[in-house]
Amino acid sequence: VNYGYLQLNLAQNYLACKDTLNSITTCKNIIETIYDRVASLNGRTKGLGENGNHIKLSAKQLLAQINQNSNPGLSATLCEEVILFNDENNDFIEGAKELAYGLIKQLYILHQDNPTVQKVYDNIVVNDNIDYSDRKSDALLGLIDFLKQTLFAGNVDEQTVQDNLHLIKDDQLRIIFDEFKAKLLNNILFLTEEQRESYFNAAQRSCFRPMFVSTAAEISQKGSLNAIAYDYLLLTKSILLASSTGLSDIVYQSNDKELIDLFERVKNYHEDYSPNQIESYEHDILRKSRDYSDFTKNLQVTWKDVQEKLNDNEVALEFFVERENDLNEYGVLLLRKQWEYPRFVDLASIELAIEEFGFPRMANIWKILLNEELIKEGDTIFMSGAGVLQTKWFEHLEMEPGVCFSDLCHVVRVTSTREIVRQRTTTELERKSVILFGGLDYDEKETAETTLPDEEVEIFRGEGDDRYRSGFERLIYSQKEIDAIQSIAKNNKIKCKEYQGRYGTEQAVRNLSGEEVGVLHFATHGLYYPETHPNVTNDNPYRQLFNNSNCLNRSFLVMSGGNALPQHKKVANSYSDGLLTAAEISHIDLHNVNLVVLSACQSAKGDISNEGVLGLQYGFKKAGVNSILMCLDNVDDHATQIFMEEFYKHLLKGLSKQESLKKAQQFMRTNTDEKYHSPEYWANYILLDSIE
């Protein structure tokens, strides 16, 4: 019996990991071995009893799943045997009959020309009278999984699916989702950061995937299903970031010196401890934090909470992307104050469309939403992006010659539309001070050229041409930029401090930990290296960054002394190598910082995931920063100086971050120098999580 269960367990794991581990053939052989062995043992011995029957039935279920494409007739026969056995033995395995029933229907839709499938379908399904109105979780989710697969099969007409959608009771699915959410959030409370990531990856349920649930809602006209899909996005999007920052907020707001000291010791000196020590300390932090509050509170936000915080001329957009048929399929859920439920629009494969028609054609997405009157001119749109939409200036696409979408509607980028609730129920940090990093010396000695370059020569605040080998050029206009901002701050009686030359070090940033800062500004080189960078060679001083499994080490700001690596004076990832990585930033306490301005190339880039863009922005958000102004691509040194001066003229006079950004962009679009009218000089700047 033990052998049978262990082998069955192994087979189930192989099946679950079939895309990355052993082949489906290996899995099939293992299951067939169990099946034959148990059948043989049962023939000779009665000692196995119910255990033997359980193993056989489970093996048949797995075999049915494995053979559904390669041998649909066998799969249908096995499902029939499972159903008949369960009928004869009073539902021997709870939910097994319903799961098999769903698979038979799926087989019939996809393989109805197979005579065995047709026969089993006629015997089992046509005469079946299963009532799905009161179904256990596994059974209902099994039915949903079946409908999801048939819906996206590609050769199924909507009427066939429509005939079965009535079986999904939205109130039952809501109960199951709420149970799933409660269990997930309760378990997270007791898990370390690393454990939370592993647990969440294992706990996700494909049956709640918005693409299926919302498509089902559209076909069945059950808007309440869209509400479940929206709540799933609110729960899962950036869940690890939200739980991490939630815990950090509780710790610092507790004023518990012992708890804060322990928390900072783990954050700042994590490399000094063994994994077991860190895990032990983290559990102590979790236990103590529960005395003060629940760090999953922000994850308990529902679509109703978001709707309540919206004004009449505002709309929340939750974009999402899912992998279907080897393509990234996009969708968006929209929410207005006046609607009974959220609404859904299928956007198909945006990446494929960009490849075929070009990025500017993506303006059609906005045109669709306008034509269907889901959004209106003059609206404020809170947009939580997904996939490629997080890496493009999507809100500034041209609708007609000379008119961008941002001229028609005001778009506010947010990590998740949870931010609407969080920021509209808390008081924004005051802008009491401005701290500036710029005009930095990247060589260890102050020998850099200080004369202004030819106006026609563009110097970028990033990698440039092979620059990673020879070192980073000094950014002359970054010095002018921070001097101008300091002057604006002084005129508005705002405290300001500059770190320039050789004083803008990594340590200077770390020393700001816990400080109340209105605006933290970096005017320097910024870089993001994809994991598969083309220039990974043995003589590349950054090769340790390329090969680092932690993607937050592949995004960084170049600080004073940042040429130590190209000049082979430091080792990558050392504590003072002159490169302030996103990983290092995430360990600094910046929860009292209102706004970070990254006046640097590629500062909005990073690896794309369900957590968002894993780069500098993720590092700063994890450190606790409220909002971030950053750049999607390379930026010209001189153009950036002009843009930032204009932004601060308005910001430090008291205008909102959003208004100040819009005015700076408009200034560039109407500048006397026509080259700045191009979107690359103004549309690349994006502001994240500024709800005001």
XYZ file of C-alpha atoms in Angstrom:
692
model
C 0.000 0.000 0.000
C 2.777 2.421 0.927
C 4.599 1.612 -2.308
C 1.450 2.249 -4.299
C 0.729 5.600 -2.659
C 4.330 6.789 -2.981
C 4.470 5.880 -6.656
C 1.068 7.466 -7.249
C 2.300 10.634 -5.540
C 5.383 10.626 -7.735
C 3.245 10.163 -10.837
C 0.999 13.078 -9.871
C 4.049 15.292 -9.413
C 5.449 14.264 -12.786
C 2.119 15.103 -14.369
C 1.949 18.494 -12.667
C 5.481 19.323 -13.887
C 5.267 17.719 -17.293
C 6.441 20.850 -19.075
C 9.684 21.131 -17.155
C 10.561 17.709 -15.813
C 10.035 14.228 -17.229
C 8.137 13.481 -20.398
C 4.512 12.466 -20.425
C 5.617 9.003 -21.517
C 7.597 8.506 -18.306
C 4.593 9.589 -16.279
C 2.332 7.185 -18.160
C 4.700 4.261 -17.591
C 4.846 4.941 -13.857
C 1.062 5.071 -13.537
C 0.585 1.937 -15.615
C 3.104 0.134 -13.398
C 1.114 1.076 -10.304
C -2.140 0.096 -11.925
C -0.878 -3.350 -13.002
C 0.870 -4.016 -9.693
C -2.145 -3.115 -7.559
C -4.510 -5.054 -9.787
C -2.249 -8.093 -9.449
C -1.947 -7.753 -5.699
C -5.689 -7.365 -5.286
C -6.214 -10.518 -7.286
C -4.152 -12.543 -4.769
C -4.741 -10.676 -1.549
C -7.740 -9.123 0.111
C -5.529 -7.228 2.576
C -5.333 -4.109 0.463
C -9.084 -3.502 0.731
C -10.185 0.105 0.242
C -6.600 1.319 -0.088
C -6.095 -0.814 -3.153
C -9.328 0.427 -4.700
C -8.347 4.015 -3.967
C -4.973 3.608 -5.685
C -6.550 1.918 -8.706
C -9.215 4.588 -9.054
C -6.682 7.393 -8.676
C -4.417 5.742 -11.244
C -7.334 5.535 -13.675
C -8.072 9.226 -13.183
C -4.475 10.141 -13.956
C -4.343 7.838 -16.953
C -7.524 9.423 -18.272
C -5.954 12.884 -18.038
C -2.731 11.779 -19.715
C -4.472 9.972 -22.592
C -7.091 12.632 -23.391
C -5.159 13.794 -26.477
C -3.062 10.773 -27.460
C -5.786 8.137 -26.905
C -9.195 9.779 -26.324
C -11.044 6.451 -26.557
C -9.027 4.976 -23.679
C -9.441 8.200 -21.728
C -13.244 8.064 -22.135
C -13.343 4.394 -21.119
C -11.312 5.087 -17.969
C -13.624 7.985 -17.062
C -16.629 5.684 -17.491
C -15.039 3.094 -15.179
C -14.397 5.785 -12.535
C -18.023 6.965 -12.695
C -19.489 3.460 -12.542
C -17.203 2.426 -9.692
C -18.139 5.547 -7.721
C -21.852 4.908 -8.319
C -21.500 1.359 -7.050
C -19.509 2.403 -3.979
C -21.370 5.457 -2.700
C -19.042 8.149 -4.095
C -15.893 6.293 -3.045
C -13.693 9.333 -3.904
C -15.538 12.596 -3.387
C -15.700 14.679 -6.577
C -14.177 11.938 -8.769
C -17.414 11.312 -10.616
C -17.913 14.979 -11.455
C -14.322 15.410 -12.637
C -14.642 12.365 -14.896
C -17.997 13.618 -16.152
C -16.438 16.964 -17.128
C -13.562 15.235 -18.935
C -15.983 13.066 -20.945
C -17.832 16.176 -22.120
C -14.539 17.781 -23.062
C -13.505 14.660 -24.987
C -16.829 14.647 -26.805
C -16.463 18.259 -27.934
C -12.902 17.747 -29.163
C -13.102 14.123 -30.392
C -16.765 13.420 -31.165
C -15.741 11.535 -34.310
C -14.125 8.864 -32.097
C -16.656 5.965 -31.789
C -15.586 5.023 -28.256
C -15.909 8.614 -27.075
C -19.355 8.844 -28.727
C -20.490 5.608 -27.054
C -19.281 6.630 -23.580
C -20.842 10.072 -23.991
C -24.211 8.512 -24.904
C -24.035 6.032 -22.013
C -22.905 8.449 -19.309
C -23.610 12.076 -20.159
C -26.876 12.014 -22.122
C -28.599 10.030 -19.387
C -26.827 11.825 -16.525
C -28.805 13.946 -14.087
C -26.045 15.377 -11.874
C -27.225 18.531 -10.101
C -24.408 21.092 -10.067
C -26.339 23.665 -8.036
C -25.013 22.313 -4.755
C -21.548 21.049 -5.519
C -18.476 20.524 -3.395
C -15.487 22.725 -4.226
C -13.479 20.108 -6.116
C -16.431 19.084 -8.232
C -17.417 22.630 -9.228
C -13.832 23.601 -9.923
C -13.442 20.452 -12.000
C -16.430 21.495 -14.091
C -15.001 25.009 -14.465
C -11.655 23.603 -15.530
C -13.439 21.534 -18.169
C -15.357 24.559 -19.460
C -12.176 26.662 -19.467
C -10.356 24.145 -21.615
C -13.248 23.750 -24.044
C -13.720 27.507 -24.287
C -10.126 28.014 -25.403
C -9.906 24.865 -27.526
C -10.193 26.910 -30.704
C -12.736 24.712 -32.515
C -15.711 25.001 -30.160
C -18.709 27.130 -31.003
C -19.990 29.481 -28.317
C -23.408 27.812 -28.241
C -21.886 24.549 -27.013
C -20.197 26.377 -24.175
C -23.321 28.462 -23.538
C -25.318 25.277 -23.062
C -23.047 24.342 -20.167
C -22.380 27.710 -18.532
C -25.647 27.596 -16.626
C -24.035 24.863 -14.552
C -21.688 27.440 -13.019
C -23.507 29.050 -10.129
C -21.861 32.421 -9.495
C -22.858 32.391 -5.828
C -21.178 29.003 -5.392
C -18.033 30.194 -7.174
C -18.006 33.310 -4.968
C -18.101 31.118 -1.853
C -15.233 28.993 -3.164
C -13.182 32.076 -4.089
C -13.751 33.692 -0.703
C -12.645 30.474 1.001
C -9.537 30.353 -1.208
C -8.736 34.007 -0.442
C -9.222 33.613 3.315
C -7.008 30.534 3.423
C -4.310 32.198 1.316
C -4.160 35.360 3.422
C -4.293 33.470 6.699
C -1.369 31.253 5.696
C 0.715 34.202 4.459
C 0.596 35.668 7.966
C 2.828 32.859 9.209
C 5.271 32.592 6.295
C 8.645 34.220 5.705
C 9.233 36.215 2.526
C 10.814 33.266 0.723
C 8.105 30.899 1.938
C 5.379 33.317 0.808
C 6.728 33.264 -2.732
C 6.868 29.455 -2.869
C 3.443 29.097 -1.262
C 1.754 31.603 -3.553
C 3.202 30.034 -6.699
C 1.809 26.671 -5.577
C -1.534 28.016 -4.306
C -2.746 29.843 -7.430
C -5.931 28.368 -8.870
C -6.312 28.426 -12.636
C -10.092 28.175 -12.291
C -10.234 31.812 -11.148
C -8.153 33.081 -14.067
C -9.781 36.308 -15.259
C -9.597 35.457 -18.968
C -11.807 32.415 -18.496
C -14.104 33.774 -15.790
C -14.701 37.046 -17.658
C -15.200 35.313 -21.003
C -17.724 33.047 -19.304
C -19.378 36.143 -17.833
C -19.586 37.726 -21.267
C -21.166 34.662 -22.889
C -23.521 33.904 -20.018
C -24.194 37.598 -19.252
C -23.424 37.022 -15.575
C -21.675 40.246 -14.543
C -21.147 38.865 -11.053
C -18.482 36.569 -12.526
C -16.525 39.676 -13.589
C -16.587 40.749 -9.961
C -14.856 37.496 -8.979
C -12.258 37.976 -11.729
C -11.584 41.560 -10.575
C -11.227 40.434 -6.966
C -8.777 37.746 -8.076
C -6.601 40.433 -9.698
C -6.816 42.639 -6.612
C -5.657 39.698 -4.515
C -2.891 38.316 -6.705
C -1.339 41.229 -8.625
C 1.908 42.257 -6.851
C 0.855 40.139 -3.876
C 4.432 39.577 -2.682
C 5.257 43.287 -2.881
C 2.036 44.211 -1.061
C 2.651 41.695 1.741
C 6.274 42.816 2.106
C 5.487 46.539 2.282
C 2.488 45.818 4.513
C 4.727 44.081 7.031
C 7.294 46.882 6.830
C 4.613 49.532 7.507
C 3.371 47.669 10.571
C 6.879 47.295 11.978
C 7.767 50.988 11.635
C 4.369 52.228 12.803
C 4.530 50.018 15.905
C 7.239 52.187 17.538
C 8.427 48.931 19.108
C 12.188 49.486 19.299
C 12.971 45.799 19.763
C 10.854 44.814 16.762
C 12.261 47.600 14.557
C 15.862 46.726 15.491
C 15.273 43.062 14.660
C 13.588 43.958 11.357
C 16.427 46.280 10.299
C 19.064 43.777 11.340
C 17.571 41.202 8.983
C 17.165 43.748 6.153
C 20.549 45.445 6.391
C 22.787 42.577 7.421
C 21.052 39.597 5.816
C 24.298 38.434 4.212
C 25.894 38.056 7.659
C 23.440 35.362 8.747
C 22.829 31.780 7.711
C 19.499 30.942 5.986
C 18.323 29.189 9.159
C 19.088 32.255 11.288
C 17.275 34.554 8.874
C 14.244 32.259 8.841
C 14.187 32.172 12.646
C 14.434 35.975 12.881
C 11.708 36.429 10.260
C 9.354 34.175 12.201
C 10.039 36.263 15.321
C 9.199 39.411 13.345
C 5.975 37.856 12.026
C 4.931 36.750 15.496
C 5.589 40.162 17.073
C 3.956 42.074 14.199
C 0.667 40.215 14.706
C 0.354 41.999 18.044
C -0.089 45.286 16.175
C -1.956 44.642 12.924
C -2.526 42.382 9.939
C -0.006 43.046 7.154
C -2.349 41.500 4.562
C -4.917 44.259 5.104
C -4.246 45.890 1.722
C -4.785 42.529 0.035
C -8.285 42.288 1.507
C -9.504 45.111 -0.757
C -12.458 44.137 -2.967
C -13.831 45.571 -6.199
C -16.596 47.195 -4.138
C -13.980 49.030 -2.037
C -12.337 50.348 -5.203
C -15.681 51.371 -6.681
C -16.608 53.260 -3.514
C -13.453 55.411 -3.783
C -14.028 56.339 -7.442
C -15.560 59.650 -8.467
C -18.141 59.976 -11.234
C -15.599 60.869 -13.937
C -13.081 58.190 -12.962
C -12.581 54.643 -14.218
C -10.313 51.879 -12.925
C -8.609 49.591 -15.462
C -7.033 46.284 -14.455
C -5.101 44.869 -17.410
C -3.996 41.258 -17.241
C -2.114 38.808 -19.427
C -2.370 35.017 -19.573
C -0.578 32.378 -21.590
C -2.912 30.599 -24.006
C -1.927 28.469 -27.016
C 1.710 29.695 -26.883
C 0.594 33.339 -26.996
C 0.267 36.021 -24.337
C -3.432 36.873 -24.374
C -4.446 40.227 -22.879
C -7.651 41.411 -21.328
C -8.871 44.341 -19.249
C -11.487 44.662 -16.525
C -13.006 48.129 -16.143
C -14.874 49.608 -13.194
C -16.925 52.789 -12.809
C -18.836 54.121 -9.836
C -22.194 53.816 -11.607
C -21.882 50.192 -12.791
C -23.479 47.186 -11.139
C -20.422 45.026 -11.865
C -16.999 45.397 -13.545
C -16.919 44.969 -17.333
C -14.535 42.991 -19.509
C -12.862 43.512 -22.887
C -10.785 40.819 -24.611
C -7.657 42.390 -26.170
C -6.174 39.232 -27.753
C -2.392 39.092 -28.247
C -1.042 42.635 -27.990
C 2.563 41.529 -28.520
C 1.628 39.772 -31.762
C -0.228 42.873 -32.921
C 2.756 45.117 -32.116
C 5.027 42.785 -34.052
C 2.716 42.800 -37.068
C 1.384 46.373 -37.120
C 3.754 48.364 -34.899
C 3.293 49.924 -31.472
C 1.421 53.085 -32.642
C -1.503 50.915 -33.802
C -2.144 50.016 -30.175
C -4.085 53.277 -30.006
C -6.926 51.088 -31.289
C -7.311 49.739 -27.742
C -8.248 53.201 -26.506
C -10.510 53.705 -29.539
C -12.398 50.484 -28.742
C -12.941 51.537 -25.128
C -14.098 54.996 -26.263
C -16.414 53.643 -28.970
C -18.061 51.254 -26.522
C -18.446 54.183 -24.099
C -16.570 52.334 -21.388
C -14.371 55.410 -21.063
C -15.192 58.988 -22.043
C -13.237 62.089 -22.977
C -12.301 63.978 -19.821
C -12.105 60.851 -17.666
C -9.359 60.171 -15.177
C -8.182 56.610 -15.778
C -6.384 54.617 -13.095
C -4.431 52.096 -15.134
C -2.807 49.003 -13.657
C -0.799 47.600 -16.547
C 0.372 44.112 -17.392
C 3.031 42.583 -19.616
C 4.294 44.785 -22.438
C 1.882 47.594 -21.482
C 4.120 48.345 -18.499
C 7.099 49.001 -20.776
C 5.514 51.390 -23.325
C 4.133 54.957 -23.207
C 0.710 53.493 -23.903
C -1.177 56.536 -22.583
C 0.455 58.898 -25.106
C -0.383 57.043 -28.317
C -1.620 59.255 -31.142
C -5.369 59.012 -31.752
C -5.277 61.324 -34.775
C -2.599 63.671 -36.144
C -1.434 65.948 -33.330
C -3.803 64.465 -30.699
C -2.587 61.935 -28.120
C -4.846 59.879 -25.903
C -3.437 61.774 -22.904
C -4.953 64.937 -24.442
C -8.382 63.320 -24.171
C -8.106 61.532 -20.831
C -5.850 61.805 -17.801
C -4.096 58.471 -17.200
C -2.705 57.595 -13.752
C -0.452 54.551 -13.582
C -0.827 52.351 -10.510
C 0.752 49.107 -9.372
C -2.736 47.816 -8.653
C -6.060 49.604 -8.369
C -5.788 48.659 -4.691
C -3.725 51.863 -4.535
C -6.884 53.946 -5.026
C -8.239 52.606 -1.739
C -4.922 52.779 0.115
C -4.021 56.329 -0.870
C -7.534 57.724 -0.461
C -7.776 56.400 3.083
C -4.346 57.634 4.247
C -2.703 61.055 4.492
C -0.004 61.770 1.925
C 3.478 62.479 3.230
C 4.427 66.143 3.157
C 7.109 67.465 0.820
C 9.243 68.912 3.603
C 12.573 68.511 1.888
C 14.337 67.717 -1.381
C 17.490 65.616 -1.581
C 19.429 65.640 -4.839
C 22.056 63.298 -6.266
C 23.692 64.566 -9.476
C 26.827 65.835 -11.145
C 28.523 62.688 -9.882
C 32.156 61.719 -10.448
C 32.199 58.144 -11.623
C 35.984 57.878 -11.405
C 37.527 57.539 -7.960
C 39.554 60.706 -8.488
C 38.047 64.027 -9.478
C 39.538 64.222 -12.964
C 36.402 64.242 -15.101
C 35.895 66.860 -17.809
C 33.605 69.659 -16.660
C 33.141 71.699 -19.874
C 29.783 71.521 -21.590
C 29.683 69.306 -24.699
C 28.686 70.439 -28.170
C 24.914 71.081 -28.254
C 24.581 68.682 -31.211
C 26.103 65.746 -29.329
C 23.593 63.676 -27.411
C 24.882 62.016 -24.263
C 22.558 59.421 -22.786
C 22.086 58.635 -19.118
C 22.607 54.934 -19.687
C 24.749 52.317 -21.349
C 25.492 54.000 -24.679
C 27.883 52.450 -27.201
C 29.984 49.791 -25.551
C 30.240 52.116 -22.562
C 30.017 49.280 -20.072
C 33.631 48.392 -20.936
C 35.317 51.795 -20.693
C 33.280 53.410 -17.954
C 30.523 55.993 -17.656
C 30.842 59.551 -18.929
C 30.229 62.370 -16.531
C 26.804 63.946 -17.099
C 27.451 67.677 -17.247
C 23.799 68.632 -17.528
C 22.904 66.589 -14.475
C 24.948 69.092 -12.459
C 23.024 71.985 -14.024
C 19.810 70.069 -13.334
C 20.310 69.696 -9.595
C 21.636 73.259 -9.268
C 18.465 74.561 -10.929
C 16.228 72.401 -8.707
C 18.063 73.636 -5.614
C 17.458 77.204 -6.722
C 13.741 76.521 -7.269
C 13.496 74.895 -3.832
C 15.232 77.856 -2.195
C 12.848 80.313 -3.875
C 9.919 78.315 -2.494
C 11.469 78.075 0.986
C 11.869 74.299 0.801
C 14.856 72.651 2.468
C 17.225 71.133 -0.089
C 20.497 69.196 0.068
C 22.821 68.181 -2.776
C 25.134 65.177 -3.066
C 27.482 65.760 -5.990
C 30.999 64.953 -7.212
C 32.505 62.144 -5.167
C 29.958 62.513 -2.353
C 26.999 60.891 -4.114
C 27.880 57.398 -2.914
C 25.835 54.307 -2.194
C 26.471 54.867 1.495
C 25.050 58.385 1.272
C 21.781 56.851 0.054
C 21.816 54.203 2.778
C 22.278 56.934 5.376
C 18.844 58.279 4.410
C 17.228 55.158 5.861
C 14.229 56.153 7.983
C 14.519 59.870 7.131
C 11.470 61.931 6.194
C 12.088 63.098 2.629
C 9.640 64.885 0.363
C 11.496 64.242 -2.884
C 14.560 62.054 -3.463
C 16.091 62.886 -6.862
C 18.734 60.935 -8.804
C 20.290 62.513 -11.927
C 22.720 59.862 -13.101
C 23.216 56.857 -15.368
C 20.658 54.081 -14.983
C 20.858 50.617 -16.500
C 18.878 47.426 -16.786
C 20.465 44.245 -18.132
C 18.116 41.472 -19.321
C 19.118 37.999 -18.225
C 20.065 37.155 -21.820
C 22.227 40.195 -22.550
C 24.146 39.925 -25.852
C 27.421 41.253 -24.454
C 28.152 38.606 -21.823
C 31.834 37.828 -22.420
C 34.667 36.970 -20.090
C 36.120 40.486 -20.225
C 32.780 42.101 -19.371
C 33.127 43.642 -15.875
C 29.380 43.250 -15.302
C 29.176 39.529 -16.078
C 28.389 38.755 -12.425
C 25.299 40.940 -12.746
C 24.149 39.255 -15.950
C 24.393 35.801 -14.440
C 22.721 36.742 -11.160
C 19.548 34.779 -10.441
C 18.158 37.767 -8.534
C 16.830 40.022 -11.292
C 16.976 43.007 -8.914
C 20.764 42.882 -9.212
C 20.533 43.552 -12.950
C 18.991 47.028 -12.549
C 21.056 49.778 -10.970
C 21.913 53.457 -10.638
C 25.536 54.493 -11.132
C 26.750 56.426 -8.087
C 30.036 58.187 -7.321
C 32.948 55.871 -8.043
C 30.805 53.803 -10.417
C 33.689 53.298 -12.834
C 35.473 51.062 -10.347
C 34.093 48.007 -12.166
C 35.118 48.911 -15.725
C 38.499 49.929 -14.353
C 38.700 46.575 -12.509
C 39.119 48.205 -9.103
C 36.050 46.581 -7.533
C 34.074 43.352 -7.787
C 30.430 43.451 -8.894
C 27.893 43.238 -6.043
C 30.423 44.430 -3.467
C 28.977 46.779 -0.864
C 30.626 49.879 -2.377
C 31.145 49.088 -6.060
C 29.496 52.359 -7.091
C 26.434 50.566 -8.456
C 23.287 50.948 -6.372
C 21.227 47.922 -7.404
C 17.487 47.492 -7.011
C 18.227 44.644 -4.584
C 20.333 46.960 -2.399
C 17.677 49.679 -2.569
C 14.996 47.232 -1.395
C 16.896 46.789 1.904
C 16.858 50.517 2.735
C 14.023 51.987 4.817
C 12.430 54.601 2.552
C 8.867 54.374 3.832
C 9.001 58.079 4.771
C 9.853 59.144 1.198
C 6.957 60.675 -0.729
C 8.440 60.778 -4.233
C 11.536 59.315 -5.891
C 12.577 60.882 -9.200
C 14.813 58.701 -11.361
C 16.243 61.116 -13.910
C 18.129 58.264 -15.539
C 17.987 55.960 -18.557
C 16.022 52.711 -18.365
C 14.916 53.435 -14.809
C 11.439 51.999 -15.481
C 12.782 48.810 -17.071
C 13.093 45.354 -15.545
C 11.967 41.752 -15.828
C 8.201 41.470 -16.381
C 6.171 39.326 -13.991
C 2.857 39.207 -12.132
C 4.637 41.271 -9.467
C 5.094 44.106 -11.959
C 8.371 45.323 -13.437
C 11.204 43.797 -11.430
C 13.798 46.542 -11.663
C 14.574 49.839 -9.943
C 10.904 50.689 -9.479
C 10.314 47.404 -7.641
C 13.346 48.019 -5.424
C 12.114 51.481 -4.442
C 8.515 50.321 -3.917
C 9.716 47.461 -1.739
C 11.777 49.971 0.255
C 8.494 51.774 0.996
C 8.510 54.751 -1.404
C 5.060 56.188 -2.093
C 5.415 57.146 -5.783
C 8.098 57.158 -8.491
C 8.813 59.290 -11.568
C 11.011 57.306 -13.955
C 11.966 56.759 -17.577
C 11.003 53.890 -19.894
C 14.020 54.142 -22.188
C 17.241 56.050 -22.857
C 17.090 59.812 -22.255
C 19.285 62.622 -23.545
C 21.256 64.421 -20.813
C 20.403 67.952 -21.950
C 16.743 67.240 -22.743
C 16.315 65.633 -19.330
C 17.709 68.709 -17.596
C 15.175 70.919 -19.408
C 12.312 68.539 -18.612
C 13.171 68.192 -14.920
C 13.554 71.938 -14.362
C 10.078 72.459 -15.754
C 8.655 69.637 -13.607
C 10.094 71.094 -10.393
C 8.977 74.653 -11.209
C 5.405 73.438 -10.756
C 5.904 70.712 -8.142
C 7.706 72.905 -5.602
C 5.129 75.665 -6.053
C 2.520 73.276 -4.710
C 0.993 71.648 -7.797
C 0.338 67.915 -7.636
C 2.833 65.434 -9.043
C 0.409 64.551 -11.829
C -0.223 68.184 -12.791
C 3.502 68.987 -12.684
C 4.315 66.047 -14.959
C 1.614 67.042 -17.450
C 2.877 70.633 -17.592
C 6.489 69.508 -18.121
C 5.391 67.201 -20.945
C 3.340 69.950 -22.557
C 6.320 72.319 -22.290
C 8.509 69.883 -24.234
C 5.818 69.323 -26.884
C 5.587 73.072 -27.559
C 9.282 73.892 -27.058
C 10.927 76.268 -29.522
C 13.388 73.500 -30.386
C 11.264 71.208 -32.569
C 13.367 68.109 -31.907
C 11.920 68.000 -28.389
C 8.411 67.636 -29.827
C 9.156 63.955 -30.495
C 7.587 61.618 -27.871
C 10.997 60.151 -26.996
C 11.805 63.442 -25.222
C 8.655 63.645 -23.084
C 6.442 60.527 -23.308
C 9.091 58.221 -21.824
C 8.601 59.731 -18.357
C 5.985 57.870 -16.316
C 4.689 58.470 -12.810
C 3.687 55.428 -10.741
C 1.297 55.333 -7.784
C 0.426 59.011 -7.465
C -3.346 59.046 -6.966
C -3.706 62.717 -6.040
